[in-house]
Amino acid sequence: MTDKNTKNGGDIAVAHQLLAISNDEKVVEKLKNHRRIMERKKQIFYREYFVFCMIQERKLYLVVVLSIGVNLTIDFHFISFIYSLFLAKLATYYTIFYFFLGCFFVALVYIFASILDRTEPRYHNTESTMAVRSTSAVVGMGFRPQPVIDDSLIRISNDKEEQARIASSLRLFRDVYLIQGADAKTENCSEADPASDLPAGTACAFNWFHIVNTNGHPCSDNNMYGFKREEPCVLVKLNKVYGWKPVTGALPVNIQKLRGIHSNKSVQNSDVYITCEGTNAADNDVLTDMTYYSLRFPSGSQKFGVIPNYYFPYRNAKDHVQPFILVQFHKLPLNRLVSVTCRAWAPGIEHNVRGMRGMVSFQLYRTKTTEAK
């Protein structure tokens, strides 16, 4: 190819010299034709050389070749063909690449899911990240009604529409989470037959009506859960923590005082006690009358609510209902925000105000409209 290139370049130089010294029109015309033919041959040569290079390198590039005294132009159709082929190869490569990458990801997820237990977490209690200072997992608490999920304010009013709105929130929670159907896989739990002895997938028989057992109960649906008389019933519960139950240890001092006992003796199977009080001293001054309804005291207690120890531990049974108590607040002041903090008490439960461990807080605000609807 080098010899051919050199020969073509020499022909063009000769043609230029003859054109400059010749005056004969026919000779000039022939020389011009000869020059055009040489330029065309050179374009064809560069094109063939370009394709040859592309084939050898197995790559596709869009090239503009500049040659001294020669403008090499490549057909638009030829450029389009080269560019289309490039895009087709690129699309094919990434399609295959991402297809196999997706298959690899799905395979990893499948393997990961297949080795996980569907009912028991791999790490829980002291092995869980929820553990604090090598004790059992932190126990959280919750409350209802909570019409706005990110708002802890409970409004009490003599307005019928407002009462119905608040009551509907608690009713919905009750119907979804606190009722066990007739086909539920349950067994009666007791001191002799605790939840820890139940077969896998079986829950303790417990629901809303074990505490609110009559239509005339102050916290019944007929009384709109106490909101009808502006004496609201607030449901307080422990959050579900797999495998947790009270550890062996002495009862908390304040529970001993409420029970009228004093003992440092360790209790192996302690119940969980729940008490509520004002968050601040000023709140305590107005929270003078409360009633706790629980399994131990279905008729009510003025001291605390109790969740029996035989309902623990939680084992992720399908029909499980988390034990709870109901706290009814009487004689709330008008037009005053009252902050309430409820705590769970049992050996192994730690309290931390900043992290809200072992406790829950909410606010009560009672108002009266000028004319009740």
GROMACS .gro file of C-alpha atoms in nm:
model
  373
    1MET     CA    1   0.000   0.000   0.000
    2THR     CA    2   0.293   0.233   0.062
    3ASP     CA    3   0.417   0.194  -0.296
    4LYS     CA    4   0.072   0.262  -0.429
    5ASN     CA    5   0.042   0.575  -0.215
    6THR     CA    6   0.380   0.701  -0.332
    7LYS     CA    7   0.292   0.640  -0.695
    8ASN     CA    8  -0.038   0.828  -0.668
    9GLY     CA    9   0.135   1.121  -0.497
   10GLY     CA   10   0.393   1.139  -0.779
   11ASP     CA   11   0.124   1.135  -1.048
   12ILE     CA   12  -0.053   1.429  -0.887
   13ALA     CA   13   0.270   1.628  -0.866
   14VAL     CA   14   0.340   1.563  -1.235
   15ALA     CA   15  -0.014   1.666  -1.325
   16HIS     CA   16   0.033   1.996  -1.137
   17GLN     CA   17   0.356   2.072  -1.327
   18LEU     CA   18   0.208   1.994  -1.667
   19LEU     CA   19  -0.099   2.204  -1.589
   20ALA     CA   20   0.119   2.501  -1.503
   21ILE     CA   21   0.332   2.496  -1.820
   22SER     CA   22   0.077   2.388  -2.078
   23ASN     CA   23  -0.133   2.629  -2.282
   24ASP     CA   24  -0.314   2.377  -2.497
   25GLU     CA   25  -0.681   2.358  -2.391
   26LYS     CA   26  -0.714   1.989  -2.474
   27VAL     CA   27  -0.409   1.903  -2.274
   28VAL     CA   28  -0.536   2.114  -1.987
   29GLU     CA   29  -0.873   1.937  -1.996
   30LYS     CA   30  -0.708   1.598  -1.999
   31LEU     CA   31  -0.488   1.695  -1.713
   32LYS     CA   32  -0.788   1.814  -1.509
   33ASN     CA   33  -0.968   1.485  -1.576
   34HIS     CA   34  -0.655   1.298  -1.481
   35ARG     CA   35  -0.634   1.501  -1.158
   36ARG     CA   36  -0.996   1.424  -1.067
   37ILE     CA   37  -0.941   1.056  -1.133
   38MET     CA   38  -0.633   1.055  -0.912
   39GLU     CA   39  -0.816   1.231  -0.630
   40ARG     CA   40  -1.106   0.984  -0.654
   41LYS     CA   41  -0.866   0.692  -0.644
   42LYS     CA   42  -0.703   0.840  -0.338
   43GLN     CA   43  -1.039   0.877  -0.160
   44ILE     CA   44  -1.119   0.514  -0.240
   45PHE     CA   45  -0.780   0.411  -0.112
   46TYR     CA   46  -0.825   0.594   0.222
   47ARG     CA   47  -1.172   0.447   0.264
   48GLU     CA   48  -1.045   0.094   0.204
   49TYR     CA   49  -0.757   0.155   0.439
   50PHE     CA   50  -0.996   0.289   0.704
   51VAL     CA   51  -1.217  -0.025   0.685
   52PHE     CA   52  -0.910  -0.246   0.689
   53CYS     CA   53  -0.790  -0.084   1.013
   54MET     CA   54  -1.131  -0.119   1.173
   55ILE     CA   55  -1.141  -0.490   1.095
   56GLN     CA   56  -0.790  -0.548   1.225
   57GLU     CA   57  -0.846  -0.366   1.553
   58ARG     CA   58  -1.201  -0.507   1.597
   59LYS     CA   59  -1.317  -0.166   1.716
   60LEU     CA   60  -1.544   0.097   1.566
   61TYR     CA   61  -1.451   0.461   1.567
   62LEU     CA   62  -1.587   0.764   1.390
   63VAL     CA   63  -1.275   0.915   1.230
   64VAL     CA   64  -1.217   1.232   1.038
   65VAL     CA   65  -0.893   1.201   0.847
   66LEU     CA   66  -0.725   1.521   0.737
   67SER     CA   67  -0.462   1.496   0.469
   68ILE     CA   68  -0.250   1.780   0.335
   69GLY     CA   69  -0.416   1.919   0.030
   70VAL     CA   70  -0.683   1.646   0.030
   71ASN     CA   71  -1.024   1.659   0.199
   72LEU     CA   72  -1.131   1.307   0.272
   73THR     CA   73  -1.507   1.276   0.306
   74ILE     CA   74  -1.684   0.962   0.412
   75ASP     CA   75  -2.036   0.887   0.293
   76PHE     CA   76  -2.314   0.966   0.538
   77HIS     CA   77  -2.458   0.619   0.489
   78PHE     CA   78  -2.125   0.460   0.567
   79ILE     CA   79  -2.092   0.661   0.890
   80SER     CA   80  -2.450   0.573   0.989
   81PHE     CA   81  -2.378   0.206   0.934
   82ILE     CA   82  -2.066   0.215   1.149
   83TYR     CA   83  -2.241   0.409   1.428
   84SER     CA   84  -2.550   0.181   1.424
   85LEU     CA   85  -2.329  -0.125   1.449
   86PHE     CA   86  -2.152   0.030   1.745
   87LEU     CA   87  -2.479   0.102   1.928
   88ALA     CA   88  -2.610  -0.248   1.854
   89LYS     CA   89  -2.302  -0.409   2.004
   90LEU     CA   90  -2.314  -0.178   2.306
   91ALA     CA   91  -2.682  -0.251   2.369
   92THR     CA   92  -2.626  -0.625   2.335
   93TYR     CA   93  -2.335  -0.617   2.580
   94TYR     CA   94  -2.520  -0.427   2.856
   95THR     CA   95  -2.838  -0.630   2.809
   96ILE     CA   96  -2.651  -0.954   2.868
   97PHE     CA   97  -2.444  -0.800   3.151
   98TYR     CA   98  -2.741  -0.669   3.352
   99PHE     CA   99  -2.943  -0.985   3.289
  100PHE     CA  100  -2.679  -1.202   3.452
  101LEU     CA  101  -2.622  -0.943   3.726
  102GLY     CA  102  -2.994  -0.951   3.808
  103CYS     CA  103  -2.993  -1.332   3.812
  104PHE     CA  104  -2.697  -1.324   4.051
  105PHE     CA  105  -2.879  -1.085   4.286
  106VAL     CA  106  -3.199  -1.294   4.284
  107ALA     CA  107  -2.997  -1.607   4.358
  108LEU     CA  108  -2.831  -1.439   4.658
  109VAL     CA  109  -3.166  -1.321   4.796
  110TYR     CA  110  -3.312  -1.669   4.752
  111ILE     CA  111  -3.021  -1.833   4.933
  112PHE     CA  112  -3.037  -1.575   5.213
  113ALA     CA  113  -3.414  -1.620   5.257
  114SER     CA  114  -3.389  -1.999   5.253
  115ILE     CA  115  -3.153  -2.009   5.553
  116LEU     CA  116  -3.367  -1.779   5.770
  117ASP     CA  117  -3.614  -1.916   6.021
  118ARG     CA  118  -3.966  -1.790   5.956
  119THR     CA  119  -4.068  -1.781   6.322
  120GLU     CA  120  -3.755  -1.740   6.534
  121PRO     CA  121  -3.499  -1.464   6.474
  122ARG     CA  122  -3.136  -1.573   6.469
  123TYR     CA  123  -3.041  -1.323   6.741
  124HIS     CA  124  -3.265  -1.219   7.030
  125ASN     CA  125  -3.248  -1.116   7.395
  126THR     CA  126  -2.885  -1.083   7.509
  127GLU     CA  127  -2.758  -1.173   7.162
  128SER     CA  128  -2.965  -0.900   7.000
  129THR     CA  129  -2.856  -0.543   6.935
  130MET     CA  130  -3.154  -0.448   7.155
  131ALA     CA  131  -2.971  -0.581   7.461
  132VAL     CA  132  -2.831  -0.327   7.708
  133ARG     CA  133  -2.537  -0.404   7.937
  134SER     CA  134  -2.576  -0.777   7.872
  135THR     CA  135  -2.929  -0.780   8.011
  136SER     CA  136  -3.238  -0.895   7.826
  137ALA     CA  137  -3.365  -0.698   7.532
  138VAL     CA  138  -3.508  -0.355   7.594
  139VAL     CA  139  -3.884  -0.363   7.638
  140GLY     CA  140  -4.078  -0.087   7.466
  141MET     CA  141  -4.434   0.019   7.531
  142GLY     CA  142  -4.722   0.167   7.335
  143PHE     CA  143  -5.063   0.321   7.391
  144ARG     CA  144  -5.397   0.363   7.216
  145PRO     CA  145  -5.608   0.547   7.103
  146GLN     CA  146  -5.378   0.730   6.868
  147PRO     CA  147  -5.583   0.883   6.584
  148VAL     CA  148  -5.272   1.046   6.437
  149ILE     CA  149  -4.990   0.794   6.433
  150ASP     CA  150  -4.712   1.048   6.498
  151ASP     CA  151  -4.907   1.246   6.760
  152SER     CA  152  -4.924   1.148   7.128
  153LEU     CA  153  -5.207   1.388   7.217
  154ILE     CA  154  -5.545   1.244   7.321
  155ARG     CA  155  -5.829   1.496   7.314
  156ILE     CA  156  -6.128   1.461   7.546
  157SER     CA  157  -6.437   1.661   7.466
  158ASN     CA  158  -6.812   1.671   7.519
  159ASP     CA  159  -6.851   1.706   7.144
  160LYS     CA  160  -7.021   1.389   7.016
  161GLU     CA  161  -6.842   1.390   6.682
  162GLU     CA  162  -6.504   1.425   6.851
  163GLN     CA  163  -6.590   1.144   7.091
  164ALA     CA  164  -6.690   0.919   6.803
  165ARG     CA  165  -6.368   0.998   6.615
  166ILE     CA  166  -6.144   0.911   6.909
  167ALA     CA  167  -6.345   0.602   6.999
  168SER     CA  168  -6.329   0.474   6.641
  169SER     CA  169  -5.948   0.477   6.658
  170LEU     CA  170  -5.947   0.248   6.963
  171ARG     CA  171  -6.225   0.031   6.817
  172LEU     CA  172  -6.028  -0.023   6.498
  173PHE     CA  173  -5.718  -0.124   6.692
  174ARG     CA  174  -5.927  -0.361   6.904
  175ASP     CA  175  -6.091  -0.530   6.606
  176VAL     CA  176  -5.762  -0.581   6.419
  177TYR     CA  177  -5.518  -0.671   6.696
  178LEU     CA  178  -5.708  -0.765   7.011
  179ILE     CA  179  -5.966  -1.019   6.893
  180GLN     CA  180  -5.899  -1.390   6.845
  181GLY     CA  181  -6.126  -1.565   6.597
  182ALA     CA  182  -6.312  -1.889   6.656
  183ASP     CA  183  -6.060  -2.076   6.440
  184ALA     CA  184  -5.758  -1.933   6.623
  185LYS     CA  185  -5.498  -2.185   6.736
  186THR     CA  186  -5.497  -2.110   7.110
  187GLU     CA  187  -5.478  -2.278   7.447
  188ASN     CA  188  -5.558  -2.152   7.795
  189CYS     CA  189  -5.248  -2.037   7.980
  190SER     CA  190  -5.197  -2.048   8.356
  191GLU     CA  191  -4.925  -2.076   8.618
  192ALA     CA  192  -4.916  -2.450   8.556
  193ASP     CA  193  -4.930  -2.416   8.176
  194PRO     CA  194  -4.731  -2.103   8.076
  195ALA     CA  195  -4.679  -1.977   7.725
  196SER     CA  196  -4.327  -2.123   7.725
  197ASP     CA  197  -4.478  -2.475   7.725
  198LEU     CA  198  -4.712  -2.419   7.431
  199PRO     CA  199  -4.655  -2.607   7.105
  200ALA     CA  200  -4.501  -2.410   6.820
  201GLY     CA  201  -4.751  -2.180   6.650
  202THR     CA  202  -4.996  -2.188   6.941
  203ALA     CA  203  -5.087  -1.874   7.136
  204CYS     CA  204  -5.241  -1.814   7.476
  205ALA     CA  205  -5.616  -1.761   7.472
  206PHE     CA  206  -5.649  -1.392   7.545
  207ASN     CA  207  -5.838  -1.102   7.390
  208TRP     CA  208  -6.009  -0.773   7.464
  209PHE     CA  209  -6.311  -0.936   7.627
  210HIS     CA  210  -6.104  -1.101   7.898
  211ILE     CA  211  -6.076  -0.756   8.054
  212VAL     CA  212  -6.384  -0.571   7.921
  213ASN     CA  213  -6.619  -0.859   7.990
  214THR     CA  214  -6.957  -0.680   8.004
  215ASN     CA  215  -7.141  -0.418   7.800
  216GLY     CA  216  -7.168  -0.206   8.113
  217HIS     CA  217  -6.793  -0.194   8.169
  218PRO     CA  218  -6.667   0.165   8.196
  219CYS     CA  219  -6.430   0.096   7.902
  220SER     CA  220  -6.682  -0.089   7.685
  221ASP     CA  221  -6.784   0.008   7.336
  222ASN     CA  222  -7.128   0.110   7.467
  223ASN     CA  223  -6.960   0.375   7.683
  224MET     CA  224  -6.733   0.477   7.392
  225TYR     CA  225  -6.432   0.359   7.595
  226GLY     CA  226  -6.496   0.618   7.863
  227PHE     CA  227  -6.494   0.917   7.626
  228LYS     CA  228  -6.872   0.943   7.651
  229ARG     CA  229  -6.838   1.053   8.013
  230GLU     CA  230  -6.512   1.240   7.952
  231GLU     CA  231  -6.326   0.978   8.155
  232PRO     CA  232  -6.108   0.819   7.886
  233CYS     CA  233  -5.975   0.466   7.894
  234VAL     CA  234  -5.624   0.444   7.753
  235LEU     CA  235  -5.483   0.108   7.648
  236VAL     CA  236  -5.122   0.055   7.758
  237LYS     CA  237  -4.927  -0.244   7.633
  238LEU     CA  238  -4.583  -0.395   7.603
  239ASN     CA  239  -4.434  -0.419   7.258
  240LYS     CA  240  -4.368  -0.764   7.116
  241VAL     CA  241  -4.013  -0.881   7.187
  242TYR     CA  242  -3.937  -1.235   7.083
  243GLY     CA  243  -3.834  -1.465   7.366
  244TRP     CA  244  -3.851  -1.199   7.638
  245LYS     CA  245  -3.982  -1.268   7.984
  246PRO     CA  246  -3.907  -1.121   8.330
  247VAL     CA  247  -3.580  -1.247   8.470
  248THR     CA  248  -3.530  -1.384   8.819
  249GLY     CA  249  -3.482  -1.104   9.070
  250ALA     CA  250  -3.633  -0.893   9.345
  251LEU     CA  251  -3.944  -0.686   9.279
  252PRO     CA  252  -3.887  -0.314   9.221
  253VAL     CA  253  -3.906  -0.113   9.545
  254ASN     CA  254  -4.200   0.104   9.439
  255ILE     CA  255  -4.408  -0.204   9.353
  256GLN     CA  256  -4.324  -0.350   9.693
  257LYS     CA  257  -4.451  -0.031   9.855
  258LEU     CA  258  -4.774  -0.041   9.656
  259ARG     CA  259  -4.824  -0.404   9.752
  260GLY     CA  260  -4.737  -0.335  10.116
  261ILE     CA  261  -4.444  -0.574  10.131
  262HIS     CA  262  -4.071  -0.547  10.181
  263SER     CA  263  -3.848  -0.828  10.067
  264ASN     CA  264  -3.516  -0.869   9.887
  265LYS     CA  265  -3.603  -1.225   9.798
  266SER     CA  266  -3.565  -1.309   9.430
  267VAL     CA  267  -3.880  -1.394   9.244
  268GLN     CA  268  -3.848  -1.651   8.969
  269ASN     CA  269  -4.166  -1.582   8.773
  270SER     CA  270  -4.256  -1.219   8.831
  271ASP     CA  271  -4.563  -1.056   8.687
  272VAL     CA  272  -4.528  -0.732   8.492
  273TYR     CA  273  -4.673  -0.432   8.674
  274ILE     CA  274  -4.776  -0.110   8.500
  275THR     CA  275  -4.823   0.224   8.670
  276CYS     CA  276  -4.899   0.571   8.535
  277GLU     CA  277  -4.821   0.911   8.681
  278GLY     CA  278  -4.772   1.270   8.576
  279THR     CA  279  -4.458   1.338   8.379
  280ASN     CA  280  -4.397   1.652   8.587
  281ALA     CA  281  -4.482   1.743   8.943
  282ALA     CA  282  -4.757   1.979   8.825
  283ASP     CA  283  -4.914   1.693   8.628
  284ASN     CA  284  -4.910   1.471   8.934
  285ASP     CA  285  -5.115   1.728   9.121
  286VAL     CA  286  -5.411   1.683   8.887
  287LEU     CA  287  -5.385   1.307   8.827
  288THR     CA  288  -5.549   1.214   9.152
  289ASP     CA  289  -5.793   0.946   9.038
  290MET     CA  290  -5.709   0.656   8.807
  291THR     CA  291  -5.840   0.303   8.771
  292TYR     CA  292  -5.638   0.014   8.622
  293TYR     CA  293  -5.822  -0.273   8.454
  294SER     CA  294  -5.615  -0.586   8.390
  295LEU     CA  295  -5.629  -0.965   8.394
  296ARG     CA  296  -5.537  -0.976   8.761
  297PHE     CA  297  -5.790  -0.704   8.846
  298PRO     CA  298  -6.071  -0.710   8.587
  299SER     CA  299  -6.291  -0.509   8.823
  300GLY     CA  300  -6.026  -0.240   8.859
  301SER     CA  301  -5.740  -0.141   9.089
  302GLN     CA  302  -5.635   0.200   9.214
  303LYS     CA  303  -5.268   0.103   9.242
  304PHE     CA  304  -5.146  -0.069   8.928
  305GLY     CA  305  -5.230  -0.296   8.641
  306VAL     CA  306  -5.082  -0.644   8.617
  307ILE     CA  307  -4.991  -0.867   8.322
  308PRO     CA  308  -4.949  -1.228   8.444
  309ASN     CA  309  -4.607  -1.386   8.391
  310TYR     CA  310  -4.751  -1.695   8.221
  311TYR     CA  311  -4.829  -1.494   7.906
  312PHE     CA  312  -4.457  -1.465   7.838
  313PRO     CA  313  -4.250  -1.526   7.634
  314TYR     CA  314  -4.379  -1.417   7.296
  315ARG     CA  315  -4.309  -1.686   7.032
  316ASN     CA  316  -4.439  -1.527   6.714
  317ALA     CA  317  -4.758  -1.733   6.707
  318LYS     CA  318  -4.998  -1.625   6.435
  319ASP     CA  319  -5.298  -1.568   6.667
  320HIS     CA  320  -5.104  -1.406   6.950
  321VAL     CA  321  -5.262  -1.105   7.123
  322GLN     CA  322  -5.015  -0.894   7.317
  323PRO     CA  323  -5.129  -0.857   7.683
  324PHE     CA  324  -5.237  -0.508   7.784
  325ILE     CA  325  -5.408  -0.311   8.056
  326LEU     CA  326  -5.659  -0.025   8.048
  327VAL     CA  327  -5.612   0.290   8.250
  328GLN     CA  328  -5.915   0.510   8.307
  329PHE     CA  329  -5.854   0.872   8.403
  330HIS     CA  330  -6.115   1.046   8.620
  331LYS     CA  331  -6.169   1.414   8.701
  332LEU     CA  332  -5.934   1.558   8.443
  333PRO     CA  333  -5.904   1.939   8.458
  334LEU     CA  334  -6.055   2.150   8.182
  335ASN     CA  335  -5.839   2.333   7.931
  336ARG     CA  336  -5.513   2.204   8.070
  337LEU     CA  337  -5.258   1.981   7.904
  338VAL     CA  338  -5.165   1.688   8.126
  339SER     CA  339  -4.857   1.480   8.043
  340VAL     CA  340  -4.871   1.117   8.152
  341THR     CA  341  -4.589   0.864   8.173
  342CYS     CA  342  -4.663   0.494   8.217
  343ARG     CA  343  -4.391   0.248   8.320
  344ALA     CA  344  -4.359  -0.128   8.319
  345TRP     CA  345  -4.208  -0.285   8.631
  346ALA     CA  346  -4.047  -0.627   8.660
  347PRO     CA  347  -3.698  -0.768   8.725
  348GLY     CA  348  -3.484  -0.706   8.418
  349ILE     CA  349  -3.682  -0.407   8.285
  350GLU     CA  350  -3.470  -0.094   8.260
  351HIS     CA  351  -3.604   0.258   8.237
  352ASN     CA  352  -3.446   0.529   8.030
  353VAL     CA  353  -3.628   0.857   7.976
  354ARG     CA  354  -3.418   0.965   7.680
  355GLY     CA  355  -3.461   0.637   7.493
  356MET     CA  356  -3.813   0.575   7.632
  357ARG     CA  357  -3.709   0.230   7.746
  358GLY     CA  358  -3.962   0.050   7.958
  359MET     CA  359  -4.203   0.342   7.943
  360VAL     CA  360  -4.439   0.541   7.724
  361SER     CA  361  -4.564   0.901   7.740
  362PHE     CA  362  -4.875   1.071   7.607
  363GLN     CA  363  -5.077   1.385   7.671
  364LEU     CA  364  -5.440   1.435   7.772
  365TYR     CA  365  -5.632   1.755   7.694
  366ARG     CA  366  -5.992   1.799   7.801
  367THR     CA  367  -6.211   2.073   7.655
  368LYS     CA  368  -6.579   2.165   7.648
  369THR     CA  369  -6.762   2.317   7.358
  370THR     CA  370  -7.016   2.592   7.418
  371GLU     CA  371  -7.295   2.372   7.291
  372ALA     CA  372  -7.230   2.003   7.266
  373LYS     CA  373  -7.339   1.861   6.937
   0.00000   0.00000   0.00000
